[in-house]
Amino acid sequence: MTSQTEEGKASYSLVLRNGHVIDPSQDLDRVTDVAIQDGKIAAVGDALDPGLEEEDLRGRYVCPGLIDLHGHWWEGSSFGIDPDICLNHGVTTAIDAGTTGHINFPVFRRNQASAATVQVLAFVNISSIGIPTPLVGELEDIRFARPLETARVIEANRDLCLGVKIREGSMTGKHGIEALEKAIEAATSTRVPIMVHISKGAETRRVLPKLRPGDIVTHCFQGRGDGIFEEGCRHLLPEVLAARKEGVLFDIGHGAGSFSWEAARKGFEHFFYPDTISTDLHRFSIARWAFDMPTVMSKFLHLGMSLPDVILKSTRTPAKAIAKGNELGTLKPGTVADLFAFEIEEGHFPLEDTHLRTEHASRRIKPALTIKHGRRIQPGSYPVRLRPLEECDQELFRLIEETANPS
Ligand SMILES: [Zn+2]
């Protein structure tokens, strides 16, 4: 907190002036100032005292730093990318969705998560090896599913580990339910949620009733089959409605294969909206479909969601989903000074889903400034260095094109 200073002296290290502040955690949606001191939010309100430095955000929006609930941030996997590129586009907390399991988590922690400027947290994969490659599923051999070791790594890394990840689909082979039970066993013993990926091949109708309040289903609008809709029809599965009623959360996880305009619209027709918006950013999704959090958020603006709702699902709700609602995704005084300032740009913007269908949006979120722990970061500050693609990487792109749902 700041102390009262004599007239003419700065009361804060940085004051953001005249931005349109949207903070769903405080029902804030108006033009006002935000003051920062010692890496924390010091005050939010009109005509705040001067700061040592000032930033005029007239005409721009300001919200809590974005929390991307689902990405792949370990470069030891063929999916992984450098998490610090998140800081170019407003994400101040990047959550790794099970790229590592108990074998490789310690290396991920030491070499990637701890070395990053962005805050990196993680779900630990129930598979010992995490998700090394799209070529072979991490649970095709059920011996990789290790509840005891997974629980131990979570216990030993409570500051970073948020829960247990499992992918249900072709990568689980015929062991989907057995593997799920092992993931739940690890999560129950450590009192954390699980995040369940559902893709083609998942036994979704058997998976959902096993989930507990607070568990997260990701890829809810994938549109490739075995998702949240009755096969061949427009209705939501009864198990989906029951799970939501129980307190199971539904996440986007856009990725390279998991966002369909048609599935999202079908969901919206039934008043089924995602709880959280996330990119599922990885080596295969970053250069074409998902790009970054503002792009994925812009898709939901295009679908008709309001800007405060899109921000809610990218800040406050993911913070609560990872049991950090009092620390993250908020601009309450005393919390870490993680913020995102952006413009709403008007124009004609092509946005492609992962079924190769392009729609044109008239608005998009354009990053203006990220603030991490009180420090200002301009878009483009972190160079995007992606590993070169190998011939075998093309397999995944071919599969995405082959299985796209063109209707
Ligand atoms: Zn993923």
mmCIF file of C-alpha atoms and ligand atoms in Angstrom:
data_model
loop_
_atom_site.group_PDB
_atom_site.id
_atom_site.type_symbol
_atom_site.label_atom_id
_atom_site.label_comp_id
_atom_site.label_asym_id
_atom_site.label_seq_id
_atom_site.Cartn_x
_atom_site.Cartn_y
_atom_site.Cartn_z
ATOM 1 C CA MET A 1 0.000 0.000 0.000
ATOM 2 C CA THR A 2 1.098 3.510 -0.669
ATOM 3 C CA SER A 3 1.791 6.086 1.973
ATOM 4 C CA GLN A 4 0.604 9.666 1.813
ATOM 5 C CA THR A 5 3.374 11.874 0.476
ATOM 6 C CA GLU A 6 3.903 15.602 0.456
ATOM 7 C CA GLU A 7 2.327 17.551 -2.367
ATOM 8 C CA GLY A 8 4.145 17.213 -5.674
ATOM 9 C CA LYS A 9 5.725 13.893 -4.791
ATOM 10 C CA ALA A 10 4.769 10.636 -6.420
ATOM 11 C CA SER A 11 2.547 8.363 -4.373
ATOM 12 C CA TYR A 12 2.859 5.353 -6.670
ATOM 13 C CA SER A 13 5.467 3.845 -8.950
ATOM 14 C CA LEU A 14 3.073 3.754 -11.911
ATOM 15 C CA VAL A 15 -0.392 5.156 -12.552
ATOM 16 C CA LEU A 16 -2.490 4.074 -15.531
ATOM 17 C CA ARG A 17 -4.785 6.967 -16.408
ATOM 18 C CA ASN A 18 -8.178 7.073 -18.081
ATOM 19 C CA GLY A 19 -8.370 3.475 -19.301
ATOM 20 C CA HIS A 20 -11.759 1.751 -19.529
ATOM 21 C CA VAL A 21 -11.280 -0.703 -16.685
ATOM 22 C CA ILE A 22 -13.159 -3.995 -16.843
ATOM 23 C CA ASP A 23 -12.667 -6.139 -13.760
ATOM 24 C CA PRO A 24 -15.505 -8.631 -13.236
ATOM 25 C CA SER A 25 -14.152 -9.494 -9.766
ATOM 26 C CA GLN A 26 -15.161 -6.002 -8.607
ATOM 27 C CA ASP A 27 -18.053 -5.336 -11.017
ATOM 28 C CA LEU A 28 -15.937 -2.587 -12.559
ATOM 29 C CA ASP A 29 -16.759 -1.455 -16.080
ATOM 30 C CA ARG A 30 -15.915 2.234 -16.485
ATOM 31 C CA VAL A 31 -13.188 4.739 -17.236
ATOM 32 C CA THR A 32 -10.946 5.210 -14.194
ATOM 33 C CA ASP A 33 -7.327 5.032 -12.983
ATOM 34 C CA VAL A 34 -5.221 2.168 -11.640
ATOM 35 C CA ALA A 35 -2.180 2.723 -9.412
ATOM 36 C CA ILE A 36 0.693 0.294 -8.923
ATOM 37 C CA GLN A 37 3.293 0.190 -6.172
ATOM 38 C CA ASP A 38 5.889 -2.491 -5.327
ATOM 39 C CA GLY A 39 4.582 -4.866 -7.989
ATOM 40 C CA LYS A 40 1.065 -4.771 -6.552
ATOM 41 C CA ILE A 41 -2.189 -3.019 -7.319
ATOM 42 C CA ALA A 42 -2.265 -0.068 -4.890
ATOM 43 C CA ALA A 43 -5.540 1.609 -5.802
ATOM 44 C CA VAL A 44 -8.309 1.731 -8.390
ATOM 45 C CA GLY A 45 -10.369 4.918 -8.618
ATOM 46 C CA ASP A 46 -10.834 8.352 -10.102
ATOM 47 C CA ALA A 47 -8.191 11.095 -10.087
ATOM 48 C CA LEU A 48 -5.577 9.094 -8.165
ATOM 49 C CA ASP A 49 -2.444 10.810 -6.842
ATOM 50 C CA PRO A 50 0.506 11.131 -9.210
ATOM 51 C CA GLY A 51 2.835 8.237 -9.991
ATOM 52 C CA LEU A 52 6.571 8.315 -10.562
ATOM 53 C CA GLU A 53 5.601 7.160 -14.036
ATOM 54 C CA GLU A 54 2.271 7.609 -15.757
ATOM 55 C CA GLU A 55 0.680 5.919 -18.750
ATOM 56 C CA ASP A 56 -2.274 7.493 -20.525
ATOM 57 C CA LEU A 57 -4.659 4.746 -21.662
ATOM 58 C CA ARG A 58 -7.422 6.969 -23.013
ATOM 59 C CA GLY A 59 -9.414 5.037 -25.613
ATOM 60 C CA ARG A 60 -8.069 1.702 -24.405
ATOM 61 C CA TYR A 61 -9.409 -1.022 -22.163
ATOM 62 C CA VAL A 62 -7.672 -2.361 -19.075
ATOM 63 C CA CYS A 63 -8.388 -5.702 -17.433
ATOM 64 C CA PRO A 64 -6.603 -8.128 -15.105
ATOM 65 C CA GLY A 65 -3.742 -10.051 -16.735
ATOM 66 C CA LEU A 66 -5.169 -12.917 -18.763
ATOM 67 C CA ILE A 67 -4.993 -16.478 -17.440
ATOM 68 C CA ASP A 68 -4.612 -19.013 -20.226
ATOM 69 C CA LEU A 69 -5.908 -22.204 -18.642
ATOM 70 C CA HIS A 70 -4.663 -24.531 -21.364
ATOM 71 C CA GLY A 71 -1.354 -24.371 -23.258
ATOM 72 C CA HIS A 72 1.809 -26.450 -23.761
ATOM 73 C CA TRP A 73 4.891 -24.810 -22.362
ATOM 74 C CA TRP A 74 7.589 -27.443 -22.187
ATOM 75 C CA GLU A 75 9.984 -27.328 -25.110
ATOM 76 C CA GLY A 76 11.156 -30.878 -24.364
ATOM 77 C CA SER A 77 7.923 -32.024 -26.030
ATOM 78 C CA SER A 78 7.310 -31.673 -29.749
ATOM 79 C CA PHE A 79 4.183 -29.685 -28.758
ATOM 80 C CA GLY A 80 5.967 -27.250 -26.444
ATOM 81 C CA ILE A 81 6.726 -23.578 -26.963
ATOM 82 C CA ASP A 82 8.440 -20.881 -24.899
ATOM 83 C CA PRO A 83 5.895 -19.565 -22.367
ATOM 84 C CA ASP A 84 7.294 -16.034 -22.288
ATOM 85 C CA ILE A 85 5.759 -15.224 -25.674
ATOM 86 C CA CYS A 86 2.467 -15.002 -23.727
ATOM 87 C CA LEU A 87 3.643 -11.663 -22.374
ATOM 88 C CA ASN A 88 3.383 -10.182 -25.876
ATOM 89 C CA HIS A 89 -0.384 -10.521 -25.728
ATOM 90 C CA GLY A 90 -1.658 -9.945 -22.222
ATOM 91 C CA VAL A 91 -1.324 -13.411 -20.683
ATOM 92 C CA THR A 92 0.402 -13.110 -17.315
ATOM 93 C CA THR A 93 -0.361 -16.644 -16.082
ATOM 94 C CA ALA A 94 0.217 -19.521 -18.508
ATOM 95 C CA ILE A 95 -1.004 -22.926 -17.424
ATOM 96 C CA ASP A 96 0.609 -25.996 -18.856
ATOM 97 C CA ALA A 97 -2.027 -28.638 -19.544
ATOM 98 C CA GLY A 98 -0.157 -31.850 -18.877
ATOM 99 C CA THR A 99 2.774 -31.603 -21.263
ATOM 100 C CA THR A 100 4.794 -33.385 -18.600
ATOM 101 C CA GLY A 101 4.161 -36.323 -16.299
ATOM 102 C CA HIS A 102 5.997 -37.395 -13.194
ATOM 103 C CA ILE A 103 9.166 -38.350 -15.095
ATOM 104 C CA ASN A 104 9.764 -35.057 -16.872
ATOM 105 C CA PHE A 105 7.987 -32.595 -14.561
ATOM 106 C CA PRO A 106 11.159 -31.853 -12.504
ATOM 107 C CA VAL A 107 13.096 -30.867 -15.654
ATOM 108 C CA PHE A 108 10.156 -28.783 -16.873
ATOM 109 C CA ARG A 109 10.075 -27.060 -13.524
ATOM 110 C CA ARG A 110 13.781 -26.316 -13.392
ATOM 111 C CA ASN A 111 14.479 -25.396 -17.014
ATOM 112 C CA GLN A 112 11.237 -23.905 -18.238
ATOM 113 C CA ALA A 113 8.725 -22.879 -15.568
ATOM 114 C CA SER A 114 11.248 -21.399 -13.114
ATOM 115 C CA ALA A 115 13.217 -19.693 -15.886
ATOM 116 C CA ALA A 116 10.171 -17.926 -17.332
ATOM 117 C CA THR A 117 9.127 -14.340 -16.657
ATOM 118 C CA VAL A 118 5.457 -15.189 -17.152
ATOM 119 C CA GLN A 119 3.954 -17.137 -14.255
ATOM 120 C CA VAL A 120 3.809 -20.802 -15.281
ATOM 121 C CA LEU A 121 1.584 -23.264 -13.421
ATOM 122 C CA ALA A 122 0.754 -26.803 -14.446
ATOM 123 C CA PHE A 123 -1.542 -29.762 -14.572
ATOM 124 C CA VAL A 124 0.554 -32.934 -14.342
ATOM 125 C CA ASN A 125 -0.270 -35.657 -16.824
ATOM 126 C CA ILE A 126 -1.378 -38.997 -15.398
ATOM 127 C CA SER A 127 0.898 -40.488 -18.069
ATOM 128 C CA SER A 128 4.473 -40.738 -16.788
ATOM 129 C CA ILE A 129 5.835 -39.204 -19.974
ATOM 130 C CA GLY A 130 3.330 -36.358 -20.402
ATOM 131 C CA ILE A 131 2.581 -35.607 -24.057
ATOM 132 C CA PRO A 132 5.846 -36.026 -25.976
ATOM 133 C CA THR A 133 4.553 -36.287 -29.543
ATOM 134 C CA PRO A 134 1.357 -36.562 -31.594
ATOM 135 C CA LEU A 135 2.766 -39.692 -33.283
ATOM 136 C CA VAL A 136 2.069 -42.115 -30.412
ATOM 137 C CA GLY A 137 -0.585 -41.675 -27.738
ATOM 138 C CA GLU A 138 0.743 -41.224 -24.214
ATOM 139 C CA LEU A 139 -1.715 -43.764 -22.784
ATOM 140 C CA GLU A 140 -1.890 -46.301 -25.583
ATOM 141 C CA ASP A 141 0.053 -48.425 -23.108
ATOM 142 C CA ILE A 142 -1.834 -48.223 -19.821
ATOM 143 C CA ARG A 143 1.354 -48.937 -17.868
ATOM 144 C CA PHE A 144 2.219 -45.261 -18.356
ATOM 145 C CA ALA A 145 -0.749 -44.252 -16.115
ATOM 146 C CA ARG A 146 0.797 -43.826 -12.631
ATOM 147 C CA PRO A 147 -1.457 -42.458 -9.893
ATOM 148 C CA LEU A 148 1.008 -42.841 -6.990
ATOM 149 C CA GLU A 149 3.936 -41.173 -8.727
ATOM 150 C CA THR A 150 1.675 -38.436 -10.131
ATOM 151 C CA ALA A 151 0.329 -37.706 -6.643
ATOM 152 C CA ARG A 152 3.859 -37.588 -5.270
ATOM 153 C CA VAL A 153 5.026 -35.046 -7.824
ATOM 154 C CA ILE A 154 1.971 -32.878 -7.062
ATOM 155 C CA GLU A 155 2.638 -33.062 -3.313
ATOM 156 C CA ALA A 156 6.272 -32.093 -3.836
ATOM 157 C CA ASN A 157 5.435 -29.162 -6.130
ATOM 158 C CA ARG A 158 2.275 -27.672 -4.639
ATOM 159 C CA ASP A 159 3.325 -24.146 -5.605
ATOM 160 C CA LEU A 160 3.169 -25.014 -9.309
ATOM 161 C CA CYS A 161 0.906 -28.033 -9.637
ATOM 162 C CA LEU A 162 -2.802 -27.366 -9.960
ATOM 163 C CA GLY A 163 -4.228 -30.718 -10.890
ATOM 164 C CA VAL A 164 -4.057 -33.841 -13.047
ATOM 165 C CA LYS A 165 -4.397 -33.898 -16.828
ATOM 166 C CA ILE A 166 -5.714 -36.724 -18.959
ATOM 167 C CA ARG A 167 -6.458 -36.880 -22.667
ATOM 168 C CA GLU A 168 -9.412 -39.100 -23.593
ATOM 169 C CA GLY A 169 -9.545 -40.151 -27.237
ATOM 170 C CA SER A 170 -7.321 -42.044 -29.639
ATOM 171 C CA MET A 171 -4.311 -41.304 -27.389
ATOM 172 C CA THR A 172 -5.877 -43.404 -24.615
ATOM 173 C CA GLY A 173 -6.513 -46.365 -26.905
ATOM 174 C CA LYS A 174 -9.057 -48.728 -25.366
ATOM 175 C CA HIS A 175 -8.063 -47.835 -21.804
ATOM 176 C CA GLY A 176 -10.054 -44.593 -21.552
ATOM 177 C CA ILE A 177 -12.074 -45.353 -18.450
ATOM 178 C CA GLU A 178 -9.317 -47.241 -16.625
ATOM 179 C CA ALA A 179 -6.904 -44.359 -17.231
ATOM 180 C CA LEU A 180 -9.541 -41.829 -16.125
ATOM 181 C CA GLU A 181 -10.021 -43.712 -12.883
ATOM 182 C CA LYS A 182 -6.290 -43.551 -12.244
ATOM 183 C CA ALA A 183 -6.292 -39.796 -12.913
ATOM 184 C CA ILE A 184 -9.170 -39.352 -10.464
ATOM 185 C CA GLU A 185 -7.324 -41.488 -7.900
ATOM 186 C CA ALA A 186 -4.250 -39.208 -8.123
ATOM 187 C CA ALA A 187 -6.427 -36.073 -7.984
ATOM 188 C CA THR A 188 -8.551 -37.274 -5.065
ATOM 189 C CA SER A 189 -5.548 -38.192 -2.938
ATOM 190 C CA THR A 190 -4.011 -34.745 -3.527
ATOM 191 C CA ARG A 191 -7.344 -32.834 -3.408
ATOM 192 C CA VAL A 192 -6.954 -31.193 -6.816
ATOM 193 C CA PRO A 193 -9.156 -31.097 -9.936
ATOM 194 C CA ILE A 194 -8.558 -33.053 -13.102
ATOM 195 C CA MET A 195 -8.613 -31.577 -16.574
ATOM 196 C CA VAL A 196 -10.050 -34.000 -19.119
ATOM 197 C CA HIS A 197 -9.473 -33.526 -22.830
ATOM 198 C CA ILE A 198 -12.258 -35.048 -24.951
ATOM 199 C CA SER A 199 -11.473 -35.739 -28.589
ATOM 200 C CA LYS A 200 -12.709 -38.194 -31.216
ATOM 201 C CA GLY A 201 -12.610 -41.658 -29.673
ATOM 202 C CA ALA A 202 -13.389 -40.495 -26.116
ATOM 203 C CA GLU A 203 -16.185 -42.336 -24.313
ATOM 204 C CA THR A 204 -17.644 -38.989 -23.303
ATOM 205 C CA ARG A 205 -20.963 -40.356 -22.028
ATOM 206 C CA ARG A 206 -19.095 -42.622 -19.614
ATOM 207 C CA VAL A 207 -16.431 -40.038 -18.738
ATOM 208 C CA LEU A 208 -18.697 -37.152 -17.679
ATOM 209 C CA PRO A 209 -20.643 -38.905 -14.878
ATOM 210 C CA LYS A 210 -17.324 -39.766 -13.192
ATOM 211 C CA LEU A 211 -16.244 -36.132 -12.891
ATOM 212 C CA ARG A 212 -16.394 -34.222 -9.632
ATOM 213 C CA PRO A 213 -17.347 -30.592 -8.929
ATOM 214 C CA GLY A 214 -14.460 -28.376 -10.050
ATOM 215 C CA ASP A 215 -13.113 -30.826 -12.613
ATOM 216 C CA ILE A 216 -12.566 -29.310 -16.052
ATOM 217 C CA VAL A 217 -13.578 -30.646 -19.473
ATOM 218 C CA THR A 218 -11.469 -29.099 -22.219
ATOM 219 C CA HIS A 219 -12.173 -28.893 -25.984
ATOM 220 C CA CYS A 220 -15.911 -28.442 -25.395
ATOM 221 C CA PHE A 221 -16.518 -27.075 -28.928
ATOM 222 C CA GLN A 222 -14.216 -29.421 -30.873
ATOM 223 C CA GLY A 223 -16.884 -30.522 -33.371
ATOM 224 C CA ARG A 224 -15.112 -33.723 -34.439
ATOM 225 C CA GLY A 225 -17.376 -36.211 -32.699
ATOM 226 C CA ASP A 226 -17.515 -37.771 -29.226
ATOM 227 C CA GLY A 227 -17.907 -34.255 -27.859
ATOM 228 C CA ILE A 228 -20.753 -32.639 -25.925
ATOM 229 C CA PHE A 229 -23.517 -33.224 -28.499
ATOM 230 C CA GLU A 230 -25.632 -36.273 -29.296
ATOM 231 C CA GLU A 231 -24.148 -37.955 -32.342
ATOM 232 C CA GLY A 232 -25.693 -36.659 -35.571
ATOM 233 C CA CYS A 233 -28.051 -34.287 -33.801
ATOM 234 C CA ARG A 234 -28.096 -30.808 -32.418
ATOM 235 C CA HIS A 235 -28.850 -31.640 -28.798
ATOM 236 C CA LEU A 236 -26.475 -31.528 -25.885
ATOM 237 C CA LEU A 237 -25.836 -34.838 -24.169
ATOM 238 C CA PRO A 238 -27.887 -35.180 -20.970
ATOM 239 C CA GLU A 239 -24.587 -36.061 -19.255
ATOM 240 C CA VAL A 240 -23.235 -32.614 -20.202
ATOM 241 C CA LEU A 241 -26.126 -30.816 -18.530
ATOM 242 C CA ALA A 242 -25.841 -33.051 -15.477
ATOM 243 C CA ALA A 243 -22.081 -32.431 -15.230
ATOM 244 C CA ARG A 244 -22.530 -28.660 -15.480
ATOM 245 C CA LYS A 245 -25.174 -28.825 -12.754
ATOM 246 C CA GLU A 246 -22.681 -30.739 -10.590
ATOM 247 C CA GLY A 247 -20.120 -27.948 -10.980
ATOM 248 C CA VAL A 248 -17.939 -29.428 -13.722
ATOM 249 C CA LEU A 249 -16.383 -26.628 -15.802
ATOM 250 C CA PHE A 250 -16.242 -26.543 -19.605
ATOM 251 C CA ASP A 251 -13.176 -25.003 -21.234
ATOM 252 C CA ILE A 252 -12.426 -24.077 -24.855
ATOM 253 C CA GLY A 253 -8.857 -25.351 -25.475
ATOM 254 C CA HIS A 254 -8.856 -24.096 -29.075
ATOM 255 C CA GLY A 255 -5.666 -25.750 -30.310
ATOM 256 C CA ALA A 256 -5.125 -27.077 -33.809
ATOM 257 C CA GLY A 257 -8.117 -29.397 -33.823
ATOM 258 C CA SER A 258 -10.591 -28.315 -31.198
ATOM 259 C CA PHE A 259 -12.609 -25.285 -32.180
ATOM 260 C CA SER A 260 -15.610 -25.381 -34.501
ATOM 261 C CA TRP A 261 -17.744 -22.341 -35.314
ATOM 262 C CA GLU A 262 -20.655 -24.685 -35.850
ATOM 263 C CA ALA A 263 -20.247 -26.488 -32.514
ATOM 264 C CA ALA A 264 -19.939 -23.180 -30.660
ATOM 265 C CA ARG A 265 -23.094 -21.827 -32.307
ATOM 266 C CA LYS A 266 -24.933 -25.070 -31.556
ATOM 267 C CA GLY A 267 -23.906 -24.705 -27.918
ATOM 268 C CA PHE A 268 -25.003 -21.066 -27.811
ATOM 269 C CA GLU A 269 -28.413 -21.996 -29.271
ATOM 270 C CA HIS A 270 -28.866 -24.122 -26.149
ATOM 271 C CA PHE A 271 -27.536 -21.352 -23.877
ATOM 272 C CA PHE A 272 -24.465 -23.477 -23.337
ATOM 273 C CA TYR A 273 -21.530 -21.082 -23.029
ATOM 274 C CA PRO A 274 -17.960 -21.995 -22.086
ATOM 275 C CA ASP A 275 -16.886 -21.390 -18.506
ATOM 276 C CA THR A 276 -13.335 -20.551 -19.552
ATOM 277 C CA ILE A 277 -11.645 -19.422 -22.763
ATOM 278 C CA SER A 278 -8.188 -20.868 -23.436
ATOM 279 C CA THR A 279 -5.863 -21.231 -26.405
ATOM 280 C CA ASP A 280 -4.378 -24.739 -26.178
ATOM 281 C CA LEU A 281 -1.392 -23.008 -27.710
ATOM 282 C CA HIS A 282 1.352 -25.372 -28.887
ATOM 283 C CA ARG A 283 3.771 -25.851 -31.787
ATOM 284 C CA PHE A 284 1.012 -27.070 -34.083
ATOM 285 C CA SER A 285 -1.668 -24.468 -33.240
ATOM 286 C CA ILE A 286 0.316 -21.254 -32.825
ATOM 287 C CA ALA A 287 1.075 -20.421 -36.433
ATOM 288 C CA ARG A 288 -2.345 -20.997 -37.961
ATOM 289 C CA TRP A 289 -5.426 -21.484 -35.777
ATOM 290 C CA ALA A 290 -5.085 -20.303 -32.207
ATOM 291 C CA PHE A 291 -2.265 -17.680 -32.477
ATOM 292 C CA ASP A 292 -2.773 -16.121 -29.041
ATOM 293 C CA MET A 293 -5.333 -15.439 -26.326
ATOM 294 C CA PRO A 294 -6.671 -12.160 -27.843
ATOM 295 C CA THR A 295 -7.388 -13.973 -31.138
ATOM 296 C CA VAL A 296 -9.329 -16.729 -29.378
ATOM 297 C CA MET A 297 -11.177 -14.145 -27.260
ATOM 298 C CA SER A 298 -12.015 -12.206 -30.440
ATOM 299 C CA LYS A 299 -13.725 -15.324 -31.814
ATOM 300 C CA PHE A 300 -16.115 -15.250 -28.863
ATOM 301 C CA LEU A 301 -16.801 -11.552 -29.368
ATOM 302 C CA HIS A 302 -17.636 -12.447 -32.971
ATOM 303 C CA LEU A 303 -20.016 -15.160 -31.718
ATOM 304 C CA GLY A 304 -21.925 -12.507 -29.769
ATOM 305 C CA MET A 305 -20.511 -12.716 -26.268
ATOM 306 C CA SER A 306 -20.103 -9.323 -24.560
ATOM 307 C CA LEU A 307 -16.630 -7.949 -23.867
ATOM 308 C CA PRO A 308 -17.069 -8.126 -20.054
ATOM 309 C CA ASP A 309 -18.172 -11.761 -20.380
ATOM 310 C CA VAL A 310 -15.189 -12.636 -22.583
ATOM 311 C CA ILE A 311 -12.902 -11.011 -20.000
ATOM 312 C CA LEU A 312 -14.645 -12.796 -17.124
ATOM 313 C CA LYS A 313 -13.958 -16.153 -18.797
ATOM 314 C CA SER A 314 -10.304 -15.238 -19.421
ATOM 315 C CA THR A 315 -9.501 -13.818 -15.976
ATOM 316 C CA ARG A 316 -11.837 -14.315 -13.030
ATOM 317 C CA THR A 317 -13.306 -17.730 -13.878
ATOM 318 C CA PRO A 318 -9.988 -19.459 -14.692
ATOM 319 C CA ALA A 319 -8.509 -17.941 -11.493
ATOM 320 C CA LYS A 320 -11.326 -19.503 -9.481
ATOM 321 C CA ALA A 321 -10.968 -22.799 -11.377
ATOM 322 C CA ILE A 322 -7.388 -23.097 -10.120
ATOM 323 C CA ALA A 323 -8.341 -22.000 -6.582
ATOM 324 C CA LYS A 324 -6.549 -18.660 -6.917
ATOM 325 C CA GLY A 325 -9.556 -16.352 -7.061
ATOM 326 C CA ASN A 326 -8.162 -14.144 -4.308
ATOM 327 C CA GLU A 327 -4.753 -13.700 -5.934
ATOM 328 C CA LEU A 328 -5.151 -13.732 -9.709
ATOM 329 C CA GLY A 329 -7.595 -12.504 -12.335
ATOM 330 C CA THR A 330 -8.468 -9.431 -10.279
ATOM 331 C CA LEU A 331 -7.391 -5.798 -9.835
ATOM 332 C CA LYS A 332 -8.213 -5.701 -6.136
ATOM 333 C CA PRO A 333 -5.692 -3.601 -4.177
ATOM 334 C CA GLY A 334 -3.008 -5.782 -2.632
ATOM 335 C CA THR A 335 -2.987 -8.367 -5.417
ATOM 336 C CA VAL A 336 -0.147 -8.782 -7.919
ATOM 337 C CA ALA A 337 0.002 -6.023 -10.563
ATOM 338 C CA ASP A 338 -0.696 -8.199 -13.606
ATOM 339 C CA LEU A 339 -2.718 -6.293 -16.209
ATOM 340 C CA PHE A 340 -3.594 -6.220 -19.874
ATOM 341 C CA ALA A 341 -4.376 -3.064 -21.862
ATOM 342 C CA PHE A 342 -5.862 -3.387 -25.328
ATOM 343 C CA GLU A 343 -7.825 -1.699 -28.068
ATOM 344 C CA ILE A 344 -10.905 -2.911 -29.846
ATOM 345 C CA GLU A 345 -9.894 -2.600 -33.464
ATOM 346 C CA GLU A 346 -12.634 -2.260 -36.092
ATOM 347 C CA GLY A 347 -12.232 -3.715 -39.568
ATOM 348 C CA HIS A 348 -12.575 -6.968 -41.473
ATOM 349 C CA PHE A 349 -10.652 -9.798 -39.851
ATOM 350 C CA PRO A 350 -10.571 -13.395 -41.134
ATOM 351 C CA LEU A 351 -10.765 -15.926 -38.278
ATOM 352 C CA GLU A 352 -10.406 -19.606 -39.122
ATOM 353 C CA ASP A 353 -11.678 -22.499 -37.023
ATOM 354 C CA THR A 354 -9.902 -25.855 -36.938
ATOM 355 C CA HIS A 355 -12.323 -27.250 -39.494
ATOM 356 C CA LEU A 356 -10.797 -24.870 -42.036
ATOM 357 C CA ARG A 357 -13.819 -22.571 -42.073
ATOM 358 C CA THR A 358 -13.171 -18.844 -42.075
ATOM 359 C CA GLU A 359 -15.538 -16.213 -40.760
ATOM 360 C CA HIS A 360 -14.928 -12.494 -40.892
ATOM 361 C CA ALA A 361 -15.139 -10.520 -37.683
ATOM 362 C CA SER A 362 -15.725 -6.783 -37.580
ATOM 363 C CA ARG A 363 -13.863 -6.313 -34.293
ATOM 364 C CA ARG A 364 -10.810 -7.766 -32.672
ATOM 365 C CA ILE A 365 -8.811 -7.366 -29.495
ATOM 366 C CA LYS A 366 -5.477 -5.720 -30.235
ATOM 367 C CA PRO A 367 -2.848 -5.855 -27.456
ATOM 368 C CA ALA A 368 -1.463 -2.487 -26.367
ATOM 369 C CA LEU A 369 0.441 -3.255 -23.164
ATOM 370 C CA THR A 370 1.043 -6.108 -20.734
ATOM 371 C CA ILE A 371 2.011 -5.414 -17.144
ATOM 372 C CA LYS A 372 3.638 -8.298 -15.286
ATOM 373 C CA HIS A 373 4.359 -7.785 -11.603
ATOM 374 C CA GLY A 374 4.212 -4.029 -12.114
ATOM 375 C CA ARG A 375 6.606 -4.055 -15.093
ATOM 376 C CA ARG A 376 5.465 -2.736 -18.471
ATOM 377 C CA ILE A 377 5.961 -5.023 -21.473
ATOM 378 C CA GLN A 378 5.217 -3.865 -25.015
ATOM 379 C CA PRO A 379 3.710 -6.308 -27.562
ATOM 380 C CA GLY A 380 6.508 -8.002 -29.518
ATOM 381 C CA SER A 381 9.075 -7.710 -26.705
ATOM 382 C CA TYR A 382 9.537 -11.470 -26.576
ATOM 383 C CA PRO A 383 10.681 -12.907 -29.916
ATOM 384 C CA VAL A 384 8.738 -15.969 -31.048
ATOM 385 C CA ARG A 385 11.282 -18.693 -31.781
ATOM 386 C CA LEU A 386 9.587 -21.901 -32.859
ATOM 387 C CA ARG A 387 11.446 -25.130 -33.478
ATOM 388 C CA PRO A 388 11.527 -26.044 -37.182
ATOM 389 C CA LEU A 389 8.924 -28.606 -38.210
ATOM 390 C CA GLU A 390 10.107 -32.087 -39.187
ATOM 391 C CA GLU A 391 8.615 -34.265 -41.877
ATOM 392 C CA CYS A 392 6.872 -36.352 -39.184
ATOM 393 C CA ASP A 393 5.204 -33.196 -37.816
ATOM 394 C CA GLN A 394 3.316 -32.900 -41.115
ATOM 395 C CA GLU A 395 1.370 -36.034 -40.110
ATOM 396 C CA LEU A 396 -0.660 -34.027 -37.633
ATOM 397 C CA PHE A 397 -1.486 -31.284 -40.133
ATOM 398 C CA ARG A 398 -2.573 -33.931 -42.644
ATOM 399 C CA LEU A 399 -4.793 -35.540 -40.002
ATOM 400 C CA ILE A 400 -6.387 -32.199 -39.097
ATOM 401 C CA GLU A 401 -7.261 -31.570 -42.749
ATOM 402 C CA GLU A 402 -8.551 -35.112 -43.269
ATOM 403 C CA THR A 403 -10.806 -35.062 -40.209
ATOM 404 C CA ALA A 404 -12.084 -31.499 -40.612
ATOM 405 C CA ASN A 405 -15.837 -31.362 -40.582
ATOM 406 C CA PRO A 406 -16.617 -29.323 -43.680
ATOM 407 C CA SER A 407 -20.386 -28.851 -43.282
HETATM 408 ZN ZN ZN B 1 -3.712 -29.329 -25.072
#
